[in-house]
Amino acid sequence: MLIDAEQAFAQQSEHTLIERVKSGDQVAYAALYELHVKRVYSLCLRLIADKEHAEDATQEVFVQLWHKIANFDGRSQFTTWLHSVTSNIAISYIRKHKNWLQKVVSFEQSGMDEQSAADCQGLNGLDKLVLRLPERARMVFVLHAIEGYRHEEIASMLDMAVGSSKSQFHRARQLLKEWYENE
Amino acid sequence: MSKPDFEQFLNDSLNQPKQDIGPDKNLWPGIERAIAHPTEQQAEQSRFTWNKLAAVAACCVAALLSVQLFVAQTEPNTMIAMSDYFTKQKQGLLVQYQNQPALTDNWQQQLKELEEAESAIKQALENEPENPALLQMLSQVYQQQLDLINKVHAPKWQTI
């Protein structure tokens, strides 16, 4: 009961903040940033697997969010909408930062090395393994298993066939299993 | 104590609330600047575009110089051998399929893009003629061209 009341209060104050942000209040936006920066950064990090790039993408999310927040109509939870905005911006960030050779020859970026992933304090064991996955397998795994998108949605977001999304997910699971069992 | 099997570990990890971490540095000042001075950001964007154009122009000059050096060089190398072999293969396929309708309309555009990639890699090879990574990329781009020509001219039943 107490938890319900706390949640209701938090949602109420978040709703007030969002309304203030919509009217151009930057102080309210700073508060909204503080509320959600960890959530946004962690999702960017899981998708991009590079701390510095994840920080850049997080900044991009909050800059674009300032302009897009008027589109939030309150029909879904703000965090659900924020996750969707963040996922799309992080994916387009990854696309923008691929060099021409990677685009032409379809080179796949490898994930974070084992030591750097292990050094990410605060993440759970699965997240640390996920950061080591190669790019496509990682993005599909994060979007499907962690964020709950369907393969059809992922295929459209990542511009790939539904079958590819499923096979990348299978590949991710195999790699995670192998690494987990050898730990 | 033995660790749980992978399926158990995966289920447990996915069913726990997500553990989120914060960035190492404070990102707010940059965000605040960007939203408070959008015009400054646009000016920066425009500077960035000009810098990019200048860089592209510099690359073109470098490529032209490389081509001139290449023309002066008469000794055949791996790239030339690979190009000769591929050109024959490609010409052979184009002749073979010349009377056969293609399955898509934009395949020539796709081929053109691959040919542009081929040129770019060749330019890079002018500076490092035996660079194995560049040679591998060149061979991949060649293979993609052959695959594309074959694929768009494949009989329809093969695409089912």
GROMACS .gro file of C-alpha atoms in nm:
model
  343
    1MET     CA    1   0.000   0.000   0.000
    2LEU     CA    2   0.281   0.235   0.101
    3ILE     CA    3   0.471   0.143  -0.217
    4ASP     CA    4   0.161   0.214  -0.427
    5ALA     CA    5   0.126   0.554  -0.263
    6GLU     CA    6   0.494   0.632  -0.321
    7GLN     CA    7   0.466   0.530  -0.686
    8ALA     CA    8   0.155   0.739  -0.732
    9PHE     CA    9   0.331   1.038  -0.576
   10ALA     CA   10   0.638   0.989  -0.795
   11GLN     CA   11   0.422   0.964  -1.107
   12GLN     CA   12   0.231   1.272  -1.003
   13SER     CA   13   0.550   1.473  -0.954
   14GLU     CA   14   0.694   1.340  -1.281
   15HIS     CA   15   0.376   1.443  -1.459
   16THR     CA   16   0.410   1.793  -1.312
   17LEU     CA   17   0.773   1.808  -1.421
   18ILE     CA   18   0.686   1.701  -1.775
   19GLU     CA   19   0.416   1.967  -1.801
   20ARG     CA   20   0.664   2.230  -1.682
   21VAL     CA   21   0.924   2.109  -1.933
   22LYS     CA   22   0.665   2.128  -2.211
   23SER     CA   23   0.620   2.493  -2.129
   24GLY     CA   24   0.996   2.552  -2.163
   25ASP     CA   25   1.109   2.531  -1.799
   26GLN     CA   26   1.478   2.438  -1.803
   27VAL     CA   27   1.497   2.397  -1.425
   28ALA     CA   28   1.229   2.133  -1.447
   29TYR     CA   29   1.419   1.971  -1.734
   30ALA     CA   30   1.733   1.951  -1.518
   31ALA     CA   31   1.525   1.769  -1.255
   32LEU     CA   32   1.383   1.534  -1.518
   33TYR     CA   33   1.738   1.470  -1.641
   34GLU     CA   34   1.848   1.380  -1.287
   35LEU     CA   35   1.556   1.140  -1.256
   36HIS     CA   36   1.631   0.953  -1.578
   37VAL     CA   37   1.996   0.998  -1.672
   38LYS     CA   38   2.102   0.660  -1.530
   39ARG     CA   39   1.826   0.478  -1.713
   40VAL     CA   40   1.913   0.647  -2.044
   41TYR     CA   41   2.289   0.609  -2.007
   42SER     CA   42   2.262   0.241  -1.913
   43LEU     CA   43   2.049   0.165  -2.217
   44CYS     CA   44   2.290   0.355  -2.443
   45LEU     CA   45   2.583   0.167  -2.288
   46ARG     CA   46   2.414  -0.170  -2.337
   47LEU     CA   47   2.343  -0.089  -2.703
   48ILE     CA   48   2.671   0.085  -2.791
   49ALA     CA   49   2.915  -0.096  -2.555
   50ASP     CA   50   3.149   0.199  -2.533
   51LYS     CA   51   3.147   0.435  -2.236
   52GLU     CA   52   3.244   0.754  -2.419
   53HIS     CA   53   3.008   0.697  -2.710
   54ALA     CA   54   2.732   0.606  -2.465
   55GLU     CA   55   2.789   0.943  -2.292
   56ASP     CA   56   2.769   1.126  -2.626
   57ALA     CA   57   2.453   0.938  -2.720
   58THR     CA   58   2.300   1.017  -2.379
   59GLN     CA   59   2.361   1.388  -2.439
   60GLU     CA   60   2.203   1.354  -2.782
   61VAL     CA   61   1.899   1.183  -2.628
   62PHE     CA   62   1.844   1.464  -2.379
   63VAL     CA   63   1.898   1.737  -2.640
   64GLN     CA   64   1.647   1.574  -2.876
   65LEU     CA   65   1.410   1.494  -2.590
   66TRP     CA   66   1.386   1.866  -2.511
   67HIS     CA   67   1.250   1.924  -2.861
   68LYS     CA   68   1.038   1.607  -2.875
   69ILE     CA   69   0.876   1.613  -2.533
   70ALA     CA   70   0.576   1.802  -2.670
   71ASN     CA   71   0.495   1.482  -2.862
   72PHE     CA   72   0.457   1.285  -2.539
   73ASP     CA   73   0.082   1.257  -2.498
   74GLY     CA   74   0.078   1.070  -2.167
   75ARG     CA   75  -0.103   0.767  -2.307
   76SER     CA   76   0.190   0.540  -2.221
   77GLN     CA   77   0.420   0.563  -1.921
   78PHE     CA   78   0.690   0.827  -1.963
   79THR     CA   79   0.966   0.568  -1.902
   80THR     CA   80   0.828   0.344  -2.179
   81TRP     CA   81   0.827   0.636  -2.421
   82LEU     CA   82   1.174   0.743  -2.303
   83HIS     CA   83   1.313   0.392  -2.363
   84SER     CA   84   1.172   0.394  -2.714
   85VAL     CA   85   1.319   0.739  -2.792
   86THR     CA   86   1.654   0.637  -2.642
   87SER     CA   87   1.670   0.309  -2.836
   88ASN     CA   88   1.602   0.484  -3.166
   89ILE     CA   89   1.854   0.762  -3.100
   90ALA     CA   90   2.123   0.514  -2.988
   91ILE     CA   91   2.068   0.304  -3.303
   92SER     CA   92   2.093   0.607  -3.528
   93TYR     CA   93   2.402   0.719  -3.331
   94ILE     CA   94   2.567   0.383  -3.405
   95ARG     CA   95   2.477   0.416  -3.776
   96LYS     CA   96   2.612   0.771  -3.796
   97HIS     CA   97   2.940   0.674  -3.636
   98LYS     CA   98   3.016   0.384  -3.866
   99ASN     CA   99   3.286   0.474  -4.112
  100TRP     CA  100   3.232   0.420  -4.484
  101LEU     CA  101   3.434   0.097  -4.486
  102GLN     CA  102   3.214  -0.057  -4.218
  103LYS     CA  103   2.907   0.049  -4.418
  104VAL     CA  104   3.035  -0.089  -4.748
  105VAL     CA  105   3.196  -0.411  -4.637
  106SER     CA  106   2.945  -0.477  -4.358
  107PHE     CA  107   3.217  -0.505  -4.098
  108GLU     CA  108   3.075  -0.577  -3.759
  109GLN     CA  109   3.208  -0.392  -3.457
  110SER     CA  110   3.324  -0.627  -3.185
  111GLY     CA  111   3.200  -0.571  -2.833
  112MET     CA  112   3.384  -0.440  -2.530
  113ASP     CA  113   3.689  -0.639  -2.423
  114GLU     CA  114   3.650  -0.867  -2.123
  115GLN     CA  115   3.849  -0.648  -1.883
  116SER     CA  116   3.669  -0.322  -1.969
  117ALA     CA  117   3.332  -0.496  -1.936
  118ALA     CA  118   3.432  -0.637  -1.598
  119ASP     CA  119   3.537  -0.287  -1.488
  120CYS     CA  120   3.186  -0.145  -1.541
  121GLN     CA  121   3.098  -0.111  -1.174
  122GLY     CA  122   2.733  -0.141  -1.086
  123LEU     CA  123   2.621  -0.357  -1.379
  124ASN     CA  124   2.502  -0.711  -1.313
  125GLY     CA  125   2.676  -1.023  -1.442
  126LEU     CA  126   2.454  -1.057  -1.749
  127ASP     CA  127   2.506  -0.693  -1.851
  128LYS     CA  128   2.883  -0.739  -1.829
  129LEU     CA  129   2.860  -1.037  -2.064
  130VAL     CA  130   2.620  -0.853  -2.298
  131LEU     CA  131   2.872  -0.569  -2.342
  132ARG     CA  132   3.117  -0.820  -2.490
  133LEU     CA  133   2.880  -0.936  -2.765
  134PRO     CA  134   2.945  -0.830  -3.125
  135GLU     CA  135   2.737  -0.533  -3.238
  136ARG     CA  136   2.438  -0.688  -3.414
  137ALA     CA  137   2.397  -0.977  -3.171
  138ARG     CA  138   2.422  -0.733  -2.881
  139MET     CA  139   2.167  -0.487  -3.018
  140VAL     CA  140   1.916  -0.762  -3.093
  141PHE     CA  141   1.966  -0.924  -2.751
  142VAL     CA  142   1.927  -0.594  -2.565
  143LEU     CA  143   1.618  -0.492  -2.760
  144HIS     CA  144   1.449  -0.832  -2.741
  145ALA     CA  145   1.548  -0.985  -2.410
  146ILE     CA  146   1.601  -0.673  -2.200
  147GLU     CA  147   1.376  -0.410  -2.361
  148GLY     CA  148   1.100  -0.650  -2.467
  149TYR     CA  149   1.069  -0.560  -2.837
  150ARG     CA  150   0.935  -0.823  -3.078
  151HIS     CA  151   1.161  -0.951  -3.356
  152GLU     CA  152   0.935  -0.782  -3.614
  153GLU     CA  153   0.987  -0.447  -3.442
  154ILE     CA  154   1.361  -0.504  -3.410
  155ALA     CA  155   1.387  -0.598  -3.777
  156SER     CA  156   1.231  -0.267  -3.870
  157MET     CA  157   1.441  -0.067  -3.622
  158LEU     CA  158   1.769  -0.227  -3.731
  159ASP     CA  159   1.677  -0.254  -4.097
  160MET     CA  160   1.725  -0.630  -4.113
  161ALA     CA  161   1.509  -0.933  -4.191
  162VAL     CA  162   1.302  -1.087  -3.911
  163GLY     CA  163   1.496  -1.411  -3.961
  164SER     CA  164   1.825  -1.225  -3.915
  165SER     CA  165   1.700  -1.077  -3.592
  166LYS     CA  166   1.611  -1.425  -3.466
  167SER     CA  167   1.941  -1.573  -3.572
  168GLN     CA  168   2.137  -1.287  -3.413
  169PHE     CA  169   1.943  -1.349  -3.092
  170HIS     CA  170   2.030  -1.717  -3.106
  171ARG     CA  171   2.395  -1.626  -3.172
  172ALA     CA  172   2.394  -1.390  -2.873
  173ARG     CA  173   2.252  -1.660  -2.644
  174GLN     CA  174   2.511  -1.911  -2.761
  175LEU     CA  175   2.798  -1.670  -2.697
  176LEU     CA  176   2.660  -1.567  -2.356
  177LYS     CA  177   2.619  -1.934  -2.258
  178GLU     CA  178   2.972  -2.015  -2.366
  179TRP     CA  179   3.123  -1.722  -2.175
  180TYR     CA  180   2.908  -1.785  -1.868
  181GLU     CA  181   3.006  -2.152  -1.853
  182ASN     CA  182   3.376  -2.072  -1.897
  183GLU     CA  183   3.380  -1.804  -1.629
  184MET     CA  184   2.849  -2.386  -0.399
  185SER     CA  185   2.803  -2.461  -0.769
  186LYS     CA  186   2.677  -2.182  -0.995
  187PRO     CA  187   2.330  -2.212  -1.151
  188ASP     CA  188   2.302  -2.337  -1.507
  189PHE     CA  189   2.288  -2.081  -1.787
  190GLU     CA  190   1.909  -2.086  -1.834
  191GLN     CA  191   1.857  -2.026  -1.465
  192PHE     CA  192   2.117  -1.747  -1.463
  193LEU     CA  193   1.953  -1.583  -1.767
  194ASN     CA  194   1.602  -1.604  -1.624
  195ASP     CA  195   1.711  -1.472  -1.286
  196SER     CA  196   1.907  -1.185  -1.441
  197LEU     CA  197   1.625  -1.083  -1.676
  198ASN     CA  198   1.359  -1.102  -1.405
  199GLN     CA  199   1.552  -0.886  -1.161
  200PRO     CA  200   1.497  -0.510  -1.177
  201LYS     CA  201   1.754  -0.358  -1.414
  202GLN     CA  202   2.067  -0.224  -1.248
  203ASP     CA  203   2.133   0.115  -1.401
  204ILE     CA  204   2.459   0.304  -1.374
  205GLY     CA  205   2.538   0.669  -1.432
  206PRO     CA  206   2.792   0.822  -1.670
  207ASP     CA  207   3.142   0.896  -1.538
  208LYS     CA  208   3.115   1.267  -1.619
  209ASN     CA  209   2.844   1.524  -1.569
  210LEU     CA  210   2.664   1.551  -1.901
  211TRP     CA  211   2.418   1.822  -1.799
  212PRO     CA  212   2.635   2.132  -1.880
  213GLY     CA  213   2.665   2.021  -2.245
  214ILE     CA  214   2.294   1.949  -2.268
  215GLU     CA  215   2.206   2.280  -2.106
  216ARG     CA  216   2.429   2.469  -2.350
  217ALA     CA  217   2.278   2.286  -2.648
  218ILE     CA  218   1.918   2.355  -2.552
  219ALA     CA  219   1.983   2.712  -2.437
  220HIS     CA  220   2.175   2.816  -2.750
  221PRO     CA  221   2.041   2.612  -3.040
  222THR     CA  222   2.167   2.870  -3.293
  223GLU     CA  223   2.522   2.833  -3.159
  224GLN     CA  224   2.485   2.461  -3.216
  225GLN     CA  225   2.365   2.522  -3.571
  226ALA     CA  226   2.665   2.746  -3.638
  227GLU     CA  227   2.889   2.473  -3.499
  228GLN     CA  228   2.713   2.225  -3.727
  229SER     CA  229   2.777   2.449  -4.024
  230ARG     CA  230   3.146   2.485  -3.926
  231PHE     CA  231   3.159   2.107  -3.896
  232THR     CA  232   3.011   2.069  -4.246
  233TRP     CA  233   3.272   2.303  -4.391
  234ASN     CA  234   3.549   2.118  -4.208
  235LYS     CA  235   3.414   1.793  -4.349
  236LEU     CA  236   3.406   1.936  -4.703
  237ALA     CA  237   3.762   2.059  -4.662
  238ALA     CA  238   3.865   1.711  -4.546
  239VAL     CA  239   3.694   1.549  -4.846
  240ALA     CA  240   3.866   1.794  -5.080
  241ALA     CA  241   4.200   1.712  -4.917
  242CYS     CA  242   4.132   1.340  -4.965
  243CYS     CA  243   4.051   1.399  -5.333
  244VAL     CA  244   4.380   1.582  -5.384
  245ALA     CA  245   4.565   1.299  -5.207
  246ALA     CA  246   4.386   1.044  -5.424
  247LEU     CA  247   4.476   1.233  -5.743
  248LEU     CA  248   4.839   1.243  -5.638
  249SER     CA  249   4.824   0.870  -5.567
  250VAL     CA  250   4.677   0.801  -5.911
  251GLN     CA  251   4.958   1.000  -6.071
  252LEU     CA  252   5.214   0.802  -5.874
  253PHE     CA  253   5.041   0.480  -5.974
  254VAL     CA  254   5.046   0.572  -6.343
  255ALA     CA  255   5.421   0.628  -6.313
  256GLN     CA  256   5.466   0.289  -6.150
  257THR     CA  257   5.483   0.008  -6.406
  258GLU     CA  258   5.545  -0.296  -6.188
  259PRO     CA  259   5.229  -0.511  -6.153
  260ASN     CA  260   5.106  -0.581  -5.799
  261THR     CA  261   4.844  -0.797  -5.625
  262MET     CA  262   4.572  -0.535  -5.669
  263ILE     CA  263   4.626  -0.520  -6.044
  264ALA     CA  264   4.626  -0.898  -6.073
  265MET     CA  265   4.306  -0.918  -5.867
  266SER     CA  266   4.141  -0.639  -6.070
  267ASP     CA  267   4.228  -0.806  -6.402
  268TYR     CA  268   4.085  -1.139  -6.290
  269PHE     CA  269   3.769  -0.979  -6.150
  270THR     CA  270   3.708  -0.755  -6.453
  271LYS     CA  271   3.711  -1.063  -6.677
  272GLN     CA  272   3.467  -1.242  -6.447
  273LYS     CA  273   3.234  -0.943  -6.431
  274GLN     CA  274   3.240  -0.882  -6.805
  275GLY     CA  275   3.169  -1.251  -6.863
  276LEU     CA  276   2.864  -1.238  -6.637
  277LEU     CA  277   2.733  -0.916  -6.790
  278VAL     CA  278   2.762  -1.066  -7.139
  279GLN     CA  279   2.598  -1.388  -7.019
  280TYR     CA  280   2.300  -1.202  -6.872
  281GLN     CA  281   2.268  -0.923  -7.128
  282ASN     CA  282   1.947  -1.059  -7.279
  283GLN     CA  283   1.797  -1.170  -6.951
  284PRO     CA  284   1.567  -0.931  -6.761
  285ALA     CA  285   1.680  -0.832  -6.410
  286LEU     CA  286   1.460  -0.899  -6.107
  287THR     CA  287   1.502  -0.547  -5.967
  288ASP     CA  288   1.517  -0.207  -6.129
  289ASN     CA  289   1.781  -0.049  -5.911
  290TRP     CA  290   2.051  -0.312  -5.939
  291GLN     CA  291   2.265  -0.088  -6.158
  292GLN     CA  292   2.251   0.179  -5.889
  293GLN     CA  293   2.358  -0.080  -5.631
  294LEU     CA  294   2.638  -0.192  -5.862
  295LYS     CA  295   2.746   0.169  -5.904
  296GLU     CA  296   2.772   0.208  -5.525
  297LEU     CA  297   2.985  -0.103  -5.502
  298GLU     CA  298   3.203   0.027  -5.786
  299GLU     CA  299   3.248   0.352  -5.594
  300ALA     CA  300   3.357   0.151  -5.290
  301GLU     CA  301   3.595  -0.042  -5.515
  302SER     CA  302   3.749   0.285  -5.638
  303ALA     CA  303   3.786   0.415  -5.283
  304ILE     CA  304   3.965   0.099  -5.169
  305LYS     CA  305   4.188   0.108  -5.475
  306GLN     CA  306   4.282   0.463  -5.392
  307ALA     CA  307   4.377   0.356  -5.041
  308LEU     CA  308   4.581   0.073  -5.191
  309GLU     CA  309   4.786   0.319  -5.393
  310ASN     CA  310   4.956   0.417  -5.069
  311GLU     CA  311   4.981   0.067  -4.925
  312PRO     CA  312   4.975  -0.172  -5.223
  313GLU     CA  313   5.017  -0.489  -5.018
  314ASN     CA  314   4.804  -0.402  -4.717
  315PRO     CA  315   4.628  -0.736  -4.646
  316ALA     CA  316   4.318  -0.578  -4.485
  317LEU     CA  317   4.262  -0.348  -4.784
  318LEU     CA  318   4.319  -0.635  -5.027
  319GLN     CA  319   4.066  -0.844  -4.838
  320MET     CA  320   3.813  -0.561  -4.852
  321LEU     CA  321   3.873  -0.520  -5.224
  322SER     CA  322   3.816  -0.888  -5.279
  323GLN     CA  323   3.494  -0.872  -5.072
  324VAL     CA  324   3.363  -0.577  -5.274
  325TYR     CA  325   3.445  -0.763  -5.597
  326GLN     CA  326   3.264  -1.070  -5.469
  327GLN     CA  327   2.962  -0.857  -5.371
  328GLN     CA  328   2.948  -0.721  -5.727
  329LEU     CA  329   2.952  -1.071  -5.876
  330ASP     CA  330   2.690  -1.190  -5.625
  331LEU     CA  331   2.467  -0.893  -5.706
  332ILE     CA  332   2.485  -0.954  -6.082
  333ASN     CA  333   2.410  -1.323  -6.030
  334LYS     CA  334   2.133  -1.261  -5.780
  335VAL     CA  335   1.935  -1.009  -5.984
  336HIS     CA  336   1.951  -1.232  -6.290
  337ALA     CA  337   1.871  -1.555  -6.111
  338PRO     CA  338   1.556  -1.729  -6.236
  339LYS     CA  339   1.255  -1.649  -6.013
  340TRP     CA  340   1.218  -2.001  -5.884
  341GLN     CA  341   1.562  -1.974  -5.727
  342THR     CA  342   1.452  -1.679  -5.516
  343ILE     CA  343   1.157  -1.858  -5.357
   0.00000   0.00000   0.00000
